[in-house]
Amino acid sequence: MPGPLAHLTVIELAGIGPGPFACMVLADLGATVVRVDRLPGPPSRGGLEDLMRNDGIVDRGRQSIAVNTKDPRGVEAVLRLVASADVLIEGFRPGVADKLGLGPEACRARNARLVYGRMTGWGQSGPLAQAAGHDLNYIALSGALHAMGPADRPPAPPLNLVGDYGGGGMLLVVGVLAALAEAQRSGQGQVVDAAMTDGAALLMSAQYGLMAKGFWQDRRESNFLDGAAPFYGTYECADGRYVSVGAIEPQFYRQLLERCGIEDPAFQRQWAAGEWPALRGKLEALFRTRTRDAWCALLEGTDACFAPVLSMAEAPAHPHNAARGTFVRGEDGVVQPAPAPRFDRTPAQLPQRAPVVGADTRALLARAGYAAADIEALCAAGVVHAAEAVR
């Protein structure tokens, strides 16, 4: 049985970053995701879009129709698809989709139940709404970036996980599913304005709450979750590899001390922040006495809250990940994260790899009510592009 969203159809106006990630999640969970691609152009010189499009993972599980959305006939083709869809997702700057004739007003005139998901960095409103930006800029504005990294160096970019994917794409998925649930009651769709600045700020809720209570310092590496505490951090081992320790609760902290043979009374004052630098130094020296594998043999699987720091090449082969199927090998042989979360009655299946641009153009237009002759006329006029349906 396909995933729990097998009844949904999503129209994705192709882009990069958090919008495609949100659509990957929806496709992983069983939704039919139709990506509206631009017409293929001349070979590019390998810019960012080439790096992030059709990578076989974030773009997996789609159908593809290639359309010239600057041609009214192309816009009409997309609107016909929208008429029978449940969701549309776009990630343009505010106003761009509207100028194309594919904004919320035009789409919901064809389909009043449509949930229209808008993914941006700054949001649909505000003084920065029209400015360019990327993940790093959005999490900088939220207070999240300032809190990350060592105190004596600039804030450390957390890849693009906090803005693009956590505060962006995942928040958009939540918003879309919430709007769909409401539409079942009201019969009306609505616009979901998902902004990475909003989402990154939301992810910082615990830290803002702790700061309001006086339990969080507004500076890097000064708190129990940001690398200051000796019981919550990473340590280099004798072989140059790393381990992670997260023994926050007293019972777990005691087990860490016992298993490591630590009898120094200074370690009994776990929450004496003034002693943290000295205790961290002692733990650094201790962890350098054994290899990472040796520490794993001693601590992994215990309540000491321990795990090795694995590289991306190592992670898929770890016994726990292998047992759960956390990583899978796709039909193209690429090792990739499996769909998540897990469902006991409607389990998600690994979607097909990313489609060739325009691979489903003819089939999708036929489904939208176009006659075969009309489809060929659109192809001949360059309004749409139909590739061989090879994946």
PDB file of N, CA and C in Angstrom, residues 15-80:
ATOM      1  N   GLY A  15      11.705  24.945  -8.557  1.00  0.00           N
ATOM      2  CA  GLY A  15      12.637  25.896  -7.975  1.00  0.00           C
ATOM      3  C   GLY A  15      13.772  25.132  -7.327  1.00  0.00           C
ATOM      4  N   ILE A  16      14.445  25.775  -6.383  1.00  0.00           N
ATOM      5  CA  ILE A  16      15.513  25.109  -5.654  1.00  0.00           C
ATOM      6  C   ILE A  16      15.304  25.330  -4.151  1.00  0.00           C
ATOM      7  N   GLY A  17      15.952  24.493  -3.340  1.00  0.00           N
ATOM      8  CA  GLY A  17      15.946  24.709  -1.897  1.00  0.00           C
ATOM      9  C   GLY A  17      14.762  24.103  -1.169  1.00  0.00           C
ATOM     10  N   PRO A  18      14.117  24.887  -0.302  1.00  0.00           N
ATOM     11  CA  PRO A  18      13.113  24.331   0.605  1.00  0.00           C
ATOM     12  C   PRO A  18      11.824  23.890  -0.069  1.00  0.00           C
ATOM     13  N   GLY A  19      11.426  24.543  -1.170  1.00  0.00           N
ATOM     14  CA  GLY A  19      10.216  24.110  -1.870  1.00  0.00           C
ATOM     15  C   GLY A  19      10.350  22.685  -2.386  1.00  0.00           C
ATOM     16  N   PRO A  20      11.413  22.381  -3.132  1.00  0.00           N
ATOM     17  CA  PRO A  20      11.618  20.991  -3.561  1.00  0.00           C
ATOM     18  C   PRO A  20      11.744  20.008  -2.403  1.00  0.00           C
ATOM     19  N   PHE A  21      12.370  20.428  -1.302  1.00  0.00           N
ATOM     20  CA  PHE A  21      12.463  19.524  -0.154  1.00  0.00           C
ATOM     21  C   PHE A  21      11.069  19.213   0.385  1.00  0.00           C
ATOM     22  N   ALA A  22      10.220  20.233   0.505  1.00  0.00           N
ATOM     23  CA  ALA A  22       8.850  19.998   0.972  1.00  0.00           C
ATOM     24  C   ALA A  22       8.121  19.041   0.040  1.00  0.00           C
ATOM     25  N   CYS A  23       8.313  19.229  -1.253  1.00  0.00           N
ATOM     26  CA  CYS A  23       7.642  18.347  -2.216  1.00  0.00           C
ATOM     27  C   CYS A  23       8.209  16.939  -2.164  1.00  0.00           C
ATOM     28  N   MET A  24       9.506  16.794  -1.872  1.00  0.00           N
ATOM     29  CA  MET A  24      10.081  15.467  -1.689  1.00  0.00           C
ATOM     30  C   MET A  24       9.414  14.760  -0.524  1.00  0.00           C
ATOM     31  N   VAL A  25       9.229  15.472   0.589  1.00  0.00           N
ATOM     32  CA  VAL A  25       8.592  14.869   1.758  1.00  0.00           C
ATOM     33  C   VAL A  25       7.175  14.423   1.412  1.00  0.00           C
ATOM     34  N   LEU A  26       6.430  15.270   0.717  1.00  0.00           N
ATOM     35  CA  LEU A  26       5.064  14.919   0.342  1.00  0.00           C
ATOM     36  C   LEU A  26       5.045  13.724  -0.610  1.00  0.00           C
ATOM     37  N   ALA A  27       5.981  13.702  -1.563  1.00  0.00           N
ATOM     38  CA  ALA A  27       6.063  12.565  -2.484  1.00  0.00           C
ATOM     39  C   ALA A  27       6.470  11.294  -1.752  1.00  0.00           C
ATOM     40  N   ASP A  28       7.419  11.422  -0.814  1.00  0.00           N
ATOM     41  CA  ASP A  28       7.835  10.263  -0.024  1.00  0.00           C
ATOM     42  C   ASP A  28       6.650   9.640   0.705  1.00  0.00           C
ATOM     43  N   LEU A  29       5.711  10.485   1.144  1.00  0.00           N
ATOM     44  CA  LEU A  29       4.571  10.001   1.907  1.00  0.00           C
ATOM     45  C   LEU A  29       3.390   9.612   1.017  1.00  0.00           C
ATOM     46  N   GLY A  30       3.647   9.553  -0.289  1.00  0.00           N
ATOM     47  CA  GLY A  30       2.660   8.983  -1.197  1.00  0.00           C
ATOM     48  C   GLY A  30       1.948   9.943  -2.112  1.00  0.00           C
ATOM     49  N   ALA A  31       2.116  11.255  -1.930  1.00  0.00           N
ATOM     50  CA  ALA A  31       1.416  12.215  -2.789  1.00  0.00           C
ATOM     51  C   ALA A  31       1.919  12.129  -4.226  1.00  0.00           C
ATOM     52  N   THR A  32       1.039  12.379  -5.167  1.00  0.00           N
ATOM     53  CA  THR A  32       1.431  12.541  -6.562  1.00  0.00           C
ATOM     54  C   THR A  32       1.900  13.974  -6.742  1.00  0.00           C
ATOM     55  N   VAL A  33       3.169  14.152  -7.028  1.00  0.00           N
ATOM     56  CA  VAL A  33       3.747  15.489  -7.171  1.00  0.00           C
ATOM     57  C   VAL A  33       4.087  15.720  -8.632  1.00  0.00           C
ATOM     58  N   VAL A  34       3.444  16.712  -9.220  1.00  0.00           N
ATOM     59  CA  VAL A  34       3.667  17.083 -10.615  1.00  0.00           C
ATOM     60  C   VAL A  34       4.519  18.339 -10.641  1.00  0.00           C
ATOM     61  N   ARG A  35       5.735  18.218 -11.128  1.00  0.00           N
ATOM     62  CA  ARG A  35       6.631  19.371 -11.172  1.00  0.00           C
ATOM     63  C   ARG A  35       6.518  20.067 -12.518  1.00  0.00           C
ATOM     64  N   VAL A  36       6.215  21.360 -12.472  1.00  0.00           N
ATOM     65  CA  VAL A  36       6.136  22.173 -13.680  1.00  0.00           C
ATOM     66  C   VAL A  36       7.523  22.745 -13.926  1.00  0.00           C
ATOM     67  N   ASP A  37       8.219  22.166 -14.877  1.00  0.00           N
ATOM     68  CA  ASP A  37       9.574  22.581 -15.210  1.00  0.00           C
ATOM     69  C   ASP A  37       9.575  23.616 -16.315  1.00  0.00           C
ATOM     70  N   ARG A  38      10.643  24.394 -16.352  1.00  0.00           N
ATOM     71  CA  ARG A  38      10.860  25.271 -17.495  1.00  0.00           C
ATOM     72  C   ARG A  38      11.278  24.441 -18.695  1.00  0.00           C
ATOM     73  N   LEU A  39      11.086  25.004 -19.879  1.00  0.00           N
ATOM     74  CA  LEU A  39      11.534  24.307 -21.076  1.00  0.00           C
ATOM     75  C   LEU A  39      13.045  24.129 -21.034  1.00  0.00           C
ATOM     76  N   PRO A  40      13.554  22.986 -21.488  1.00  0.00           N
ATOM     77  CA  PRO A  40      15.003  22.796 -21.511  1.00  0.00           C
ATOM     78  C   PRO A  40      15.662  23.861 -22.387  1.00  0.00           C
ATOM     79  N   GLY A  41      16.760  24.417 -21.898  1.00  0.00           N
ATOM     80  CA  GLY A  41      17.502  25.412 -22.655  1.00  0.00           C
ATOM     81  C   GLY A  41      18.844  24.865 -23.095  1.00  0.00           C
ATOM     82  N   PRO A  42      19.706  25.717 -23.602  1.00  0.00           N
ATOM     83  CA  PRO A  42      21.045  25.274 -23.984  1.00  0.00           C
ATOM     84  C   PRO A  42      21.822  24.831 -22.752  1.00  0.00           C
ATOM     85  N   PRO A  43      22.803  23.974 -22.921  1.00  0.00           N
ATOM     86  CA  PRO A  43      23.600  23.522 -21.771  1.00  0.00           C
ATOM     87  C   PRO A  43      24.182  24.704 -21.008  1.00  0.00           C
ATOM     88  N   SER A  44      24.054  24.656 -19.688  1.00  0.00           N
ATOM     89  CA  SER A  44      24.560  25.753 -18.878  1.00  0.00           C
ATOM     90  C   SER A  44      26.006  25.482 -18.485  1.00  0.00           C
ATOM     91  N   ARG A  45      26.550  26.395 -17.716  1.00  0.00           N
ATOM     92  CA  ARG A  45      27.944  26.256 -17.297  1.00  0.00           C
ATOM     93  C   ARG A  45      28.065  25.699 -15.880  1.00  0.00           C
ATOM     94  N   GLY A  46      27.016  25.070 -15.418  1.00  0.00           N
ATOM     95  CA  GLY A  46      27.117  24.398 -14.131  1.00  0.00           C
ATOM     96  C   GLY A  46      26.914  25.299 -12.936  1.00  0.00           C
ATOM     97  N   GLY A  47      25.882  26.128 -12.937  1.00  0.00           N
ATOM     98  CA  GLY A  47      25.605  27.001 -11.807  1.00  0.00           C
ATOM     99  C   GLY A  47      24.928  26.264 -10.670  1.00  0.00           C
ATOM    100  N   LEU A  48      24.507  27.045  -9.664  1.00  0.00           N
ATOM    101  CA  LEU A  48      23.889  26.462  -8.474  1.00  0.00           C
ATOM    102  C   LEU A  48      22.656  25.643  -8.819  1.00  0.00           C
ATOM    103  N   GLU A  49      21.847  26.144  -9.748  1.00  0.00           N
ATOM    104  CA  GLU A  49      20.611  25.431 -10.062  1.00  0.00           C
ATOM    105  C   GLU A  49      20.914  24.054 -10.633  1.00  0.00           C
ATOM    106  N   ASP A  50      21.968  23.961 -11.455  1.00  0.00           N
ATOM    107  CA  ASP A  50      22.336  22.654 -11.996  1.00  0.00           C
ATOM    108  C   ASP A  50      22.778  21.705 -10.887  1.00  0.00           C
ATOM    109  N   LEU A  51      23.441  22.247  -9.875  1.00  0.00           N
ATOM    110  CA  LEU A  51      23.900  21.408  -8.769  1.00  0.00           C
ATOM    111  C   LEU A  51      22.736  20.885  -7.948  1.00  0.00           C
ATOM    112  N   MET A  52      21.671  21.688  -7.800  1.00  0.00           N
ATOM    113  CA  MET A  52      20.588  21.364  -6.870  1.00  0.00           C
ATOM    114  C   MET A  52      19.352  20.792  -7.544  1.00  0.00           C
ATOM    115  N   ARG A  53      19.301  20.787  -8.857  1.00  0.00           N
ATOM    116  CA  ARG A  53      18.143  20.245  -9.557  1.00  0.00           C
ATOM    117  C   ARG A  53      18.431  18.844 -10.068  1.00  0.00           C
ATOM    118  N   ASN A  54      17.417  17.988 -10.038  1.00  0.00           N
ATOM    119  CA  ASN A  54      17.502  16.633 -10.561  1.00  0.00           C
ATOM    120  C   ASN A  54      18.682  15.877  -9.990  1.00  0.00           C
ATOM    121  N   ASP A  55      18.888  15.993  -8.683  1.00  0.00           N
ATOM    122  CA  ASP A  55      19.992  15.278  -8.062  1.00  0.00           C
ATOM    123  C   ASP A  55      19.622  13.841  -7.730  1.00  0.00           C
ATOM    124  N   GLY A  56      18.384  13.454  -8.024  1.00  0.00           N
ATOM    125  CA  GLY A  56      17.972  12.086  -7.783  1.00  0.00           C
ATOM    126  C   GLY A  56      17.502  11.825  -6.372  1.00  0.00           C
ATOM    127  N   ILE A  57      17.686  12.764  -5.452  1.00  0.00           N
ATOM    128  CA  ILE A  57      17.249  12.564  -4.072  1.00  0.00           C
ATOM    129  C   ILE A  57      16.187  13.590  -3.723  1.00  0.00           C
ATOM    130  N   VAL A  58      16.558  14.854  -3.571  1.00  0.00           N
ATOM    131  CA  VAL A  58      15.547  15.863  -3.229  1.00  0.00           C
ATOM    132  C   VAL A  58      14.494  15.970  -4.329  1.00  0.00           C
ATOM    133  N   ASP A  59      14.851  15.659  -5.560  1.00  0.00           N
ATOM    134  CA  ASP A  59      13.879  15.736  -6.660  1.00  0.00           C
ATOM    135  C   ASP A  59      13.237  14.393  -6.984  1.00  0.00           C
ATOM    136  N   ARG A  60      13.378  13.422  -6.090  1.00  0.00           N
ATOM    137  CA  ARG A  60      12.820  12.101  -6.377  1.00  0.00           C
ATOM    138  C   ARG A  60      11.291  12.123  -6.282  1.00  0.00           C
ATOM    139  N   GLY A  61      10.676  11.143  -6.933  1.00  0.00           N
ATOM    140  CA  GLY A  61       9.248  10.919  -6.757  1.00  0.00           C
ATOM    141  C   GLY A  61       8.328  11.846  -7.515  1.00  0.00           C
ATOM    142  N   ARG A  62       8.837  12.571  -8.511  1.00  0.00           N
ATOM    143  CA  ARG A  62       7.994  13.528  -9.232  1.00  0.00           C
ATOM    144  C   ARG A  62       7.532  12.962 -10.577  1.00  0.00           C
ATOM    145  N   GLN A  63       6.507  13.608 -11.114  1.00  0.00           N
ATOM    146  CA  GLN A  63       6.219  13.601 -12.538  1.00  0.00           C
ATOM    147  C   GLN A  63       6.625  14.972 -13.061  1.00  0.00           C
ATOM    148  N   SER A  64       7.033  15.044 -14.312  1.00  0.00           N
ATOM    149  CA  SER A  64       7.522  16.315 -14.847  1.00  0.00           C
ATOM    150  C   SER A  64       6.787  16.691 -16.126  1.00  0.00           C
ATOM    151  N   ILE A  65       6.311  17.952 -16.145  1.00  0.00           N
ATOM    152  CA  ILE A  65       5.778  18.554 -17.356  1.00  0.00           C
ATOM    153  C   ILE A  65       6.571  19.833 -17.602  1.00  0.00           C
ATOM    154  N   ALA A  66       7.096  19.983 -18.801  1.00  0.00           N
ATOM    155  CA  ALA A  66       7.916  21.149 -19.140  1.00  0.00           C
ATOM    156  C   ALA A  66       7.056  22.141 -19.912  1.00  0.00           C
ATOM    157  N   VAL A  67       6.935  23.358 -19.379  1.00  0.00           N
ATOM    158  CA  VAL A  67       5.990  24.341 -19.907  1.00  0.00           C
ATOM    159  C   VAL A  67       6.649  25.713 -19.997  1.00  0.00           C
ATOM    160  N   ASN A  68       6.340  26.441 -21.051  1.00  0.00           N
ATOM    161  CA  ASN A  68       6.713  27.850 -21.142  1.00  0.00           C
ATOM    162  C   ASN A  68       5.618  28.663 -20.457  1.00  0.00           C
ATOM    163  N   THR A  69       5.854  29.045 -19.212  1.00  0.00           N
ATOM    164  CA  THR A  69       4.824  29.756 -18.459  1.00  0.00           C
ATOM    165  C   THR A  69       4.771  31.240 -18.797  1.00  0.00           C
ATOM    166  N   LYS A  70       5.589  31.677 -19.762  1.00  0.00           N
ATOM    167  CA  LYS A  70       5.468  33.044 -20.262  1.00  0.00           C
ATOM    168  C   LYS A  70       4.532  33.116 -21.461  1.00  0.00           C
ATOM    169  N   ASP A  71       4.074  31.975 -21.906  1.00  0.00           N
ATOM    170  CA  ASP A  71       3.105  31.890 -22.998  1.00  0.00           C
ATOM    171  C   ASP A  71       1.731  31.634 -22.384  1.00  0.00           C
ATOM    172  N   PRO A  72       0.705  32.409 -22.751  1.00  0.00           N
ATOM    173  CA  PRO A  72      -0.632  32.201 -22.176  1.00  0.00           C
ATOM    174  C   PRO A  72      -1.138  30.774 -22.335  1.00  0.00           C
ATOM    175  N   ARG A  73      -0.750  30.125 -23.435  1.00  0.00           N
ATOM    176  CA  ARG A  73      -1.181  28.735 -23.622  1.00  0.00           C
ATOM    177  C   ARG A  73      -0.517  27.810 -22.591  1.00  0.00           C
ATOM    178  N   GLY A  74       0.715  28.126 -22.211  1.00  0.00           N
ATOM    179  CA  GLY A  74       1.388  27.357 -21.178  1.00  0.00           C
ATOM    180  C   GLY A  74       0.755  27.580 -19.819  1.00  0.00           C
ATOM    181  N   VAL A  75       0.401  28.829 -19.531  1.00  0.00           N
ATOM    182  CA  VAL A  75      -0.278  29.138 -18.269  1.00  0.00           C
ATOM    183  C   VAL A  75      -1.602  28.400 -18.191  1.00  0.00           C
ATOM    184  N   GLU A  76      -2.317  28.376 -19.297  1.00  0.00           N
ATOM    185  CA  GLU A  76      -3.600  27.673 -19.324  1.00  0.00           C
ATOM    186  C   GLU A  76      -3.410  26.182 -19.057  1.00  0.00           C
ATOM    187  N   ALA A  77      -2.338  25.620 -19.582  1.00  0.00           N
ATOM    188  CA  ALA A  77      -2.076  24.194 -19.345  1.00  0.00           C
ATOM    189  C   ALA A  77      -1.847  23.931 -17.864  1.00  0.00           C
ATOM    190  N   VAL A  78      -1.109  24.809 -17.216  1.00  0.00           N
ATOM    191  CA  VAL A  78      -0.867  24.634 -15.779  1.00  0.00           C
ATOM    192  C   VAL A  78      -2.160  24.796 -14.996  1.00  0.00           C
ATOM    193  N   LEU A  79      -2.964  25.774 -15.369  1.00  0.00           N
ATOM    194  CA  LEU A  79      -4.229  25.999 -14.661  1.00  0.00           C
ATOM    195  C   LEU A  79      -5.181  24.810 -14.813  1.00  0.00           C
ATOM    196  N   ARG A  80      -5.108  24.141 -15.927  1.00  0.00           N
ATOM    197  CA  ARG A  80      -5.944  22.944 -16.087  1.00  0.00           C
ATOM    198  C   ARG A  80      -5.490  21.837 -15.122  1.00  0.00           C
TER     199      ARG A  80
END
